[in-house]
Short mmCIF file of N, CA and C in Angstrom, two decimals:
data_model
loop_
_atom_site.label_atom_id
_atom_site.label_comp_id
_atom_site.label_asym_id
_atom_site.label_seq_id
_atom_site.Cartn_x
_atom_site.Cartn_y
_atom_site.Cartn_z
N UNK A 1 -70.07 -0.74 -20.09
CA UNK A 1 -70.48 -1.98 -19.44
C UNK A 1 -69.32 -2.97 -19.41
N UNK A 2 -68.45 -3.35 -20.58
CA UNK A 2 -67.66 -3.88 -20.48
C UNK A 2 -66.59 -3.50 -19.61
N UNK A 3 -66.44 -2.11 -19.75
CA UNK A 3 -65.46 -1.95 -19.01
C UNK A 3 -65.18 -1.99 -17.59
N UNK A 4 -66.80 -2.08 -16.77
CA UNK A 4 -66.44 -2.08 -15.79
C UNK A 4 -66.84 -3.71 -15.10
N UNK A 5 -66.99 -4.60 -16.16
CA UNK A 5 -66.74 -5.82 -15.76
C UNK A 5 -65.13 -6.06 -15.64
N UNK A 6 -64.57 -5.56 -16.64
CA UNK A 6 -63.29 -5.69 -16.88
C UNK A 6 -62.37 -5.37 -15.54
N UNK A 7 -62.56 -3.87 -15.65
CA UNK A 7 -62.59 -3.22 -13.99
C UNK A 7 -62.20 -4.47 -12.37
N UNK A 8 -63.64 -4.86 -12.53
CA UNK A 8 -63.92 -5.76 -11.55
C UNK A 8 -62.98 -6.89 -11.43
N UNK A 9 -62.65 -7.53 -12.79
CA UNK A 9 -62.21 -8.83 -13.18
C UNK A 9 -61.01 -8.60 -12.72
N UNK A 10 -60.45 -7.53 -12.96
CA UNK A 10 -58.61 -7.14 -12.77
C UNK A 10 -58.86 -7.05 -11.66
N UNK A 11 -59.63 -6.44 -10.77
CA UNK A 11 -59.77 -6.63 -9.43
C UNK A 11 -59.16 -7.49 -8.27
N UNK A 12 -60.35 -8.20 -8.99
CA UNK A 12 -60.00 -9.21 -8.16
C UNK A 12 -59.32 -10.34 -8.64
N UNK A 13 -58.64 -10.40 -9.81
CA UNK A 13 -57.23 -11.05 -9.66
C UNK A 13 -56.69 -10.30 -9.31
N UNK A 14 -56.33 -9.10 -9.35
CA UNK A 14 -54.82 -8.84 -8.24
C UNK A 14 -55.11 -9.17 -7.19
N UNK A 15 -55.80 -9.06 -6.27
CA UNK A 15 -56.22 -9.27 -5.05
C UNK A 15 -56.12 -11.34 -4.67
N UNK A 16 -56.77 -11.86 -6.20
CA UNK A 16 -55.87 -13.51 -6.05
C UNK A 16 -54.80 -13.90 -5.76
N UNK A 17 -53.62 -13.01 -7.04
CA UNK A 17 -52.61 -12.69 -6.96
C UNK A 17 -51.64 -12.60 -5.93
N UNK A 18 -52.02 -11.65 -5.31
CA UNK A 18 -51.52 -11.28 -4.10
C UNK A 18 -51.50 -12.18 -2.59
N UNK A 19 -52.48 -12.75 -2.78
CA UNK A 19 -53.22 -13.67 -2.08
C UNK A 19 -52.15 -14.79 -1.70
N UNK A 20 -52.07 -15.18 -3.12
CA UNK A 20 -51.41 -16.57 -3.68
C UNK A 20 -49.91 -16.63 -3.48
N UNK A 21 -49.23 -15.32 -3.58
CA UNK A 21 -47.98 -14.71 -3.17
C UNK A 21 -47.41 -14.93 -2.19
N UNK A 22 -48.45 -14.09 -1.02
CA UNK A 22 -48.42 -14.23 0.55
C UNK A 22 -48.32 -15.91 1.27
N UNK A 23 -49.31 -16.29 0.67
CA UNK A 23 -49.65 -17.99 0.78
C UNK A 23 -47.95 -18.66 0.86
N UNK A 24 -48.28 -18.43 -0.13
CA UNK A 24 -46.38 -19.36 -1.07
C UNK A 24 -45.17 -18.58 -0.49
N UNK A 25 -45.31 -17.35 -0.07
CA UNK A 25 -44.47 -16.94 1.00
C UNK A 25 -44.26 -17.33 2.20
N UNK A 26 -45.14 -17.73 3.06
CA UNK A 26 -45.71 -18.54 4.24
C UNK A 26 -45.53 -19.72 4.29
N UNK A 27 -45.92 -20.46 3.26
CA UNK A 27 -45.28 -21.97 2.62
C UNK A 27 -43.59 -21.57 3.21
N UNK A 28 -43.18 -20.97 2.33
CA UNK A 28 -41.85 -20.79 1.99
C UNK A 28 -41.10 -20.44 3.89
N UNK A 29 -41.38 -20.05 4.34
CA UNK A 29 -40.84 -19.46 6.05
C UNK A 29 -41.18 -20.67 6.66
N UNK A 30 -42.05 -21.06 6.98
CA UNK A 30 -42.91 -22.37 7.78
C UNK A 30 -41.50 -23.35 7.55
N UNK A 31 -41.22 -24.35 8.61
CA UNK A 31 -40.57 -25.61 8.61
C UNK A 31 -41.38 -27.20 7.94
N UNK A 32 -42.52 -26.94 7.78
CA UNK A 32 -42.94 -28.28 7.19
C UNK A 32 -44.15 -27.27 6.54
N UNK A 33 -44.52 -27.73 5.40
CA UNK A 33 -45.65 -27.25 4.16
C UNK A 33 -47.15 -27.41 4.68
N UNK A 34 -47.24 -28.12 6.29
CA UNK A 34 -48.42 -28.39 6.52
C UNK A 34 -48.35 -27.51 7.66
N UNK A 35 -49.25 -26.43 8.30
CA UNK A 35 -49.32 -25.83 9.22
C UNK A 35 -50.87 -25.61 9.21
N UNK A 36 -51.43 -24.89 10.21
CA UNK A 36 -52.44 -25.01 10.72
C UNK A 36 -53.52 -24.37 9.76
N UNK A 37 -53.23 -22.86 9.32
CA UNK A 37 -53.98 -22.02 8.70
C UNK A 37 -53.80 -22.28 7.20
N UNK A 38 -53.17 -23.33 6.64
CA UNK A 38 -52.87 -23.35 5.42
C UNK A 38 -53.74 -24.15 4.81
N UNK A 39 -54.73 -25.21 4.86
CA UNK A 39 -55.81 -25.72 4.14
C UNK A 39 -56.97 -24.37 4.46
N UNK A 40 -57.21 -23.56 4.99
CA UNK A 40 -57.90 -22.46 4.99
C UNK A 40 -58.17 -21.38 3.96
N UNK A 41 -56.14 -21.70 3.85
CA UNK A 41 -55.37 -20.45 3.17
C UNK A 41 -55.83 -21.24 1.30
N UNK A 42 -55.91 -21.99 1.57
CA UNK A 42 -56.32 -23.03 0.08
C UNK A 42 -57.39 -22.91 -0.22
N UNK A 43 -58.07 -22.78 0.64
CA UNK A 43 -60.04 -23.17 0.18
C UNK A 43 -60.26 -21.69 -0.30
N UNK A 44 -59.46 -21.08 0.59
CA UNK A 44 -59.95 -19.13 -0.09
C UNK A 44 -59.37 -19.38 -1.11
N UNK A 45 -57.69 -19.49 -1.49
CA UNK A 45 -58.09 -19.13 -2.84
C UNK A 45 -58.98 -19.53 -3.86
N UNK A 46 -59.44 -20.87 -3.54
CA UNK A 46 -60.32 -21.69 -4.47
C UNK A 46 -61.39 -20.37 -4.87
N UNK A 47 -62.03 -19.97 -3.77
CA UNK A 47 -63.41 -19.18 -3.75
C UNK A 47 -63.06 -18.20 -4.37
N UNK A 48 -61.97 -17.47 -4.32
CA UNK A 48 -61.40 -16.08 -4.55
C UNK A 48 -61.14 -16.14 -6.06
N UNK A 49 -60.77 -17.79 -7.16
CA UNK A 49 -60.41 -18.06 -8.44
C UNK A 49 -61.39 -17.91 -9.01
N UNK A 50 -62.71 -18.83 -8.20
CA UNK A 50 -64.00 -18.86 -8.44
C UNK A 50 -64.88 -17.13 -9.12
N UNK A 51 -64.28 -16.14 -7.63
CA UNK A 51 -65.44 -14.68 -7.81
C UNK A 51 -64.54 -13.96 -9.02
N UNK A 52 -63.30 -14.48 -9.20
CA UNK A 52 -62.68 -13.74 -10.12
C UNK A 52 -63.35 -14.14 -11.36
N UNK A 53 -63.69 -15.27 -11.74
CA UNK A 53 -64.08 -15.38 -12.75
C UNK A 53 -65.46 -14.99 -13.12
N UNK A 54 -66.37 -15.81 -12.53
CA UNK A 54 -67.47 -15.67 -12.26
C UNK A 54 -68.40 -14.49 -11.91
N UNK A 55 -68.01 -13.56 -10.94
CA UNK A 55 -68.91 -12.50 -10.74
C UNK A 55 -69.05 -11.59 -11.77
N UNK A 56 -67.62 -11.10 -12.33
CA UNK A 56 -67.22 -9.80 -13.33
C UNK A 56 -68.39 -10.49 -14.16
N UNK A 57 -68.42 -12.06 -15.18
CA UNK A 57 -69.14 -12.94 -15.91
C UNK A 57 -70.56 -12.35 -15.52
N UNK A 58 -71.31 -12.18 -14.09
CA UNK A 58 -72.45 -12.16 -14.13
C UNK A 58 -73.33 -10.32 -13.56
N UNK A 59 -72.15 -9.22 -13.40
CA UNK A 59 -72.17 -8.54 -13.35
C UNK A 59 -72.37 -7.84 -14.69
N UNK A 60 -71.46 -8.46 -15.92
CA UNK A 60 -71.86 -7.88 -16.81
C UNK A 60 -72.64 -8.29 -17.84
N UNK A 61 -73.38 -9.48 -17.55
CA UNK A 61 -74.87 -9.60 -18.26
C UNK A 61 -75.77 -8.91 -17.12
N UNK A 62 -75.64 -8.86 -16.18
CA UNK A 62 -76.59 -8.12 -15.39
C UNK A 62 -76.92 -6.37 -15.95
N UNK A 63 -75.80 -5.71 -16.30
CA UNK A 63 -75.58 -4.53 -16.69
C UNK A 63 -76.15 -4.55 -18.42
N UNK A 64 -75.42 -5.50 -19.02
CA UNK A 64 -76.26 -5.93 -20.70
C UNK A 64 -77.79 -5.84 -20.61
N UNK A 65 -78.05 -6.65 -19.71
CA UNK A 65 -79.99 -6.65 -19.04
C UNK A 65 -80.32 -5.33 -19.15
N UNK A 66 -80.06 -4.76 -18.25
CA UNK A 66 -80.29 -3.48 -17.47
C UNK A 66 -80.21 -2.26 -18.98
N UNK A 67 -79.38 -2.25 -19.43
CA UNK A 67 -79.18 -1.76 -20.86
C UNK A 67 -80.19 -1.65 -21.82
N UNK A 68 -79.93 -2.86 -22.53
CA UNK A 68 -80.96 -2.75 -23.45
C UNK A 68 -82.45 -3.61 -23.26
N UNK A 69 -83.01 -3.65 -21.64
CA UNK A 69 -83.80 -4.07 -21.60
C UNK A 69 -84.29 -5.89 -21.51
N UNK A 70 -83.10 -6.05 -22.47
CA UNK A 70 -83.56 -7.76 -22.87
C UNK A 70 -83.24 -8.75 -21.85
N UNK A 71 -83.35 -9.80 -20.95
CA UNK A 71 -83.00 -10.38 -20.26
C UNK A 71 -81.38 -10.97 -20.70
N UNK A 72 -80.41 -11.33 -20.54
CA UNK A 72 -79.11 -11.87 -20.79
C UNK A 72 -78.71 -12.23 -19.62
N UNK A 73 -78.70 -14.15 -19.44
CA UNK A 73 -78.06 -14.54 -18.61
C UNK A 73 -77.08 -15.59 -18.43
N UNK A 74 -76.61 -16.06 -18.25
CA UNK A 74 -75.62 -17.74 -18.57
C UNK A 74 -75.12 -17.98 -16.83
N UNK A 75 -75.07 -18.63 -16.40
CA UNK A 75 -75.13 -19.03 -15.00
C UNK A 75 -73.03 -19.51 -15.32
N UNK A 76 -73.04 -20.38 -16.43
CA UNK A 76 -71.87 -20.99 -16.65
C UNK A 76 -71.11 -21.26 -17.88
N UNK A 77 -70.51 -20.24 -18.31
CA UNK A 77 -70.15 -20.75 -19.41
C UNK A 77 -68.71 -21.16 -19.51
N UNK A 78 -68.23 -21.65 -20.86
CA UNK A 78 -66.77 -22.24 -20.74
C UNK A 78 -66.24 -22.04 -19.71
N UNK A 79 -65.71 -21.14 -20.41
CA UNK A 79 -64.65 -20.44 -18.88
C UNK A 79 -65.15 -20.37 -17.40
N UNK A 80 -66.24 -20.07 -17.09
CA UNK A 80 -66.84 -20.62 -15.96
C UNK A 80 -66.81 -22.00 -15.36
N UNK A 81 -67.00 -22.93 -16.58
CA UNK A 81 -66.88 -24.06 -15.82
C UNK A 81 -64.89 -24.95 -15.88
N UNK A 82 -64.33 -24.27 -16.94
CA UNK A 82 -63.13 -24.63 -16.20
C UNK A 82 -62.66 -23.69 -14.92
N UNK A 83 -63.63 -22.41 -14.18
CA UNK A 83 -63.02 -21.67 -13.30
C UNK A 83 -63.51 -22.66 -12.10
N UNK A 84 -64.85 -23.87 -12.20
CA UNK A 84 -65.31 -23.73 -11.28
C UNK A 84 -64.17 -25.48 -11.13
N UNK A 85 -64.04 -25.97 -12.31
CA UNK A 85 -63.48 -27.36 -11.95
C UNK A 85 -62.04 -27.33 -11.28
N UNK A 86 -61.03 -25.99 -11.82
CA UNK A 86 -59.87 -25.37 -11.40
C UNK A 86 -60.44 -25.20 -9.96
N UNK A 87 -61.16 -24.49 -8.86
CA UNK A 87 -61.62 -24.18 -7.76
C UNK A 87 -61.67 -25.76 -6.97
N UNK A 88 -62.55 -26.49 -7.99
CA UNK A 88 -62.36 -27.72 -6.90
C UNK A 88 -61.33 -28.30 -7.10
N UNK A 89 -60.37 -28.58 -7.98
CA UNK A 89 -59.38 -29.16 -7.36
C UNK A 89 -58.91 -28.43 -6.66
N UNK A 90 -58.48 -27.22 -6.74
CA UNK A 90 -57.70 -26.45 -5.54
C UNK A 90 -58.32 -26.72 -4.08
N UNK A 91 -60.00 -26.68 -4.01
CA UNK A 91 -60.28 -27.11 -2.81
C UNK A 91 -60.23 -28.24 -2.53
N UNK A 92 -59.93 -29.21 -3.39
CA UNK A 92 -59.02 -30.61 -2.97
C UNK A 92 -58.37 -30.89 -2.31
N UNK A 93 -57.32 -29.81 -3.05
CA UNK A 93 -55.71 -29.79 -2.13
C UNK A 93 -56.11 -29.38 -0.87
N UNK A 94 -56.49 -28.41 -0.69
CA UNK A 94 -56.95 -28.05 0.81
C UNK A 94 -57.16 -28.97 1.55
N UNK A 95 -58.33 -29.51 1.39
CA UNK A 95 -58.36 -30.90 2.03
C UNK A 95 -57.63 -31.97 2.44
N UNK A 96 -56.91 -32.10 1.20
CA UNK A 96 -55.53 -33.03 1.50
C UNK A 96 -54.47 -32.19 2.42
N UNK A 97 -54.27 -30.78 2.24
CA UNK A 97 -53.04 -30.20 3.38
C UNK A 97 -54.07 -30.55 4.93
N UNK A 98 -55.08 -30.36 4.89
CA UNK A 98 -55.65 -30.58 6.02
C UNK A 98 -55.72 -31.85 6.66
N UNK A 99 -56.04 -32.68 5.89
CA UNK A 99 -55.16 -34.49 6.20
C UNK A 99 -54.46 -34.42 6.81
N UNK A 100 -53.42 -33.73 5.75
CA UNK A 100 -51.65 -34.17 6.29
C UNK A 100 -51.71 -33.43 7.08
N UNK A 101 -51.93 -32.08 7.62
CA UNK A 101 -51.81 -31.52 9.02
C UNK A 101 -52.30 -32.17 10.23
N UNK A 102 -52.82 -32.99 10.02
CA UNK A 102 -53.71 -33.73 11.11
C UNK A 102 -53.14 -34.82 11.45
N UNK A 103 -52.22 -35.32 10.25
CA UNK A 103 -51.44 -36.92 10.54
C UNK A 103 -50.20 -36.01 11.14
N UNK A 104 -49.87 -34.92 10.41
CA UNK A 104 -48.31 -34.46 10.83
C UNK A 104 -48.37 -33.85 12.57
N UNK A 105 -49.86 -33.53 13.33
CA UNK A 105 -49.81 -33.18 14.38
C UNK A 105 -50.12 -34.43 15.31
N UNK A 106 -50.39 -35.33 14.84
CA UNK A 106 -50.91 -36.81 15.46
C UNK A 106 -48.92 -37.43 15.42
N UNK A 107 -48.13 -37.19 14.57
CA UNK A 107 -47.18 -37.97 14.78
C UNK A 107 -46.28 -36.72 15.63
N UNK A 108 -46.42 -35.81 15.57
CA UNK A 108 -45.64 -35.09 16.94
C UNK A 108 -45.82 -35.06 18.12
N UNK A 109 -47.37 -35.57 17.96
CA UNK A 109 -47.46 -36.29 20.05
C UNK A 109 -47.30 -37.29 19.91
N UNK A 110 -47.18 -37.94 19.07
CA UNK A 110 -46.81 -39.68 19.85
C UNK A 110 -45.22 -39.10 19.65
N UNK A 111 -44.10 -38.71 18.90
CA UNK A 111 -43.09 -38.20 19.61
C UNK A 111 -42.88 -37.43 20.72
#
């Protein structure tokens, strides 16, 4: 049971990982840090920090249940809720690149 929360968990951080890589690679090529698909590219990872933590978390009380019968559940624990407060600020930033993309395409037509 553990193990294949574990399984899951490595999962899908590499798949964050990778994510986050590509992102900051794209950052990195782009001429200004604000481009179109990049508050997008932010809010996923938020969600993606979020299932990393969280699902493996509720997959394997689901499987504990299933086991020995007994109900086992926690919706949020520690680490859950710094995964979920880490998620919103990241979907913060998003928001804010999405601002600034919007002021940075508003000041290239009035140039």
């Amino acid at each position: 049971m553990k193990t294949v929360s574990s399984l899951v968990q490595l999962t899908l951080l590499a798949i964050l990982f990778v994510y986050v890589a590509l992102t900051l690679l794209r950052i990195g090529r782009e001429q200004t840090p604000f481009f179109k698909e990049l508050p997008r590219k932010i809010k996923t990872i938020a969600a993606l920090l979020l299932a990393a933590v969280l699902l493996p978390q509720w997959l394997g009380y689901a499987l504990l249940s299933f086991a020995t019968g007994q109900p086992y559940f926690t919706i949020f624990n520690e680490t859950g809720i710094i995964a979920l407060v880490a998620a919103g600020i990241i979907f913060c930033l998003g928001q804010i690149f999405e601002y600034g993309y919007l002021i940075q395409d508003e000041n290239f037509e009035i140039i």
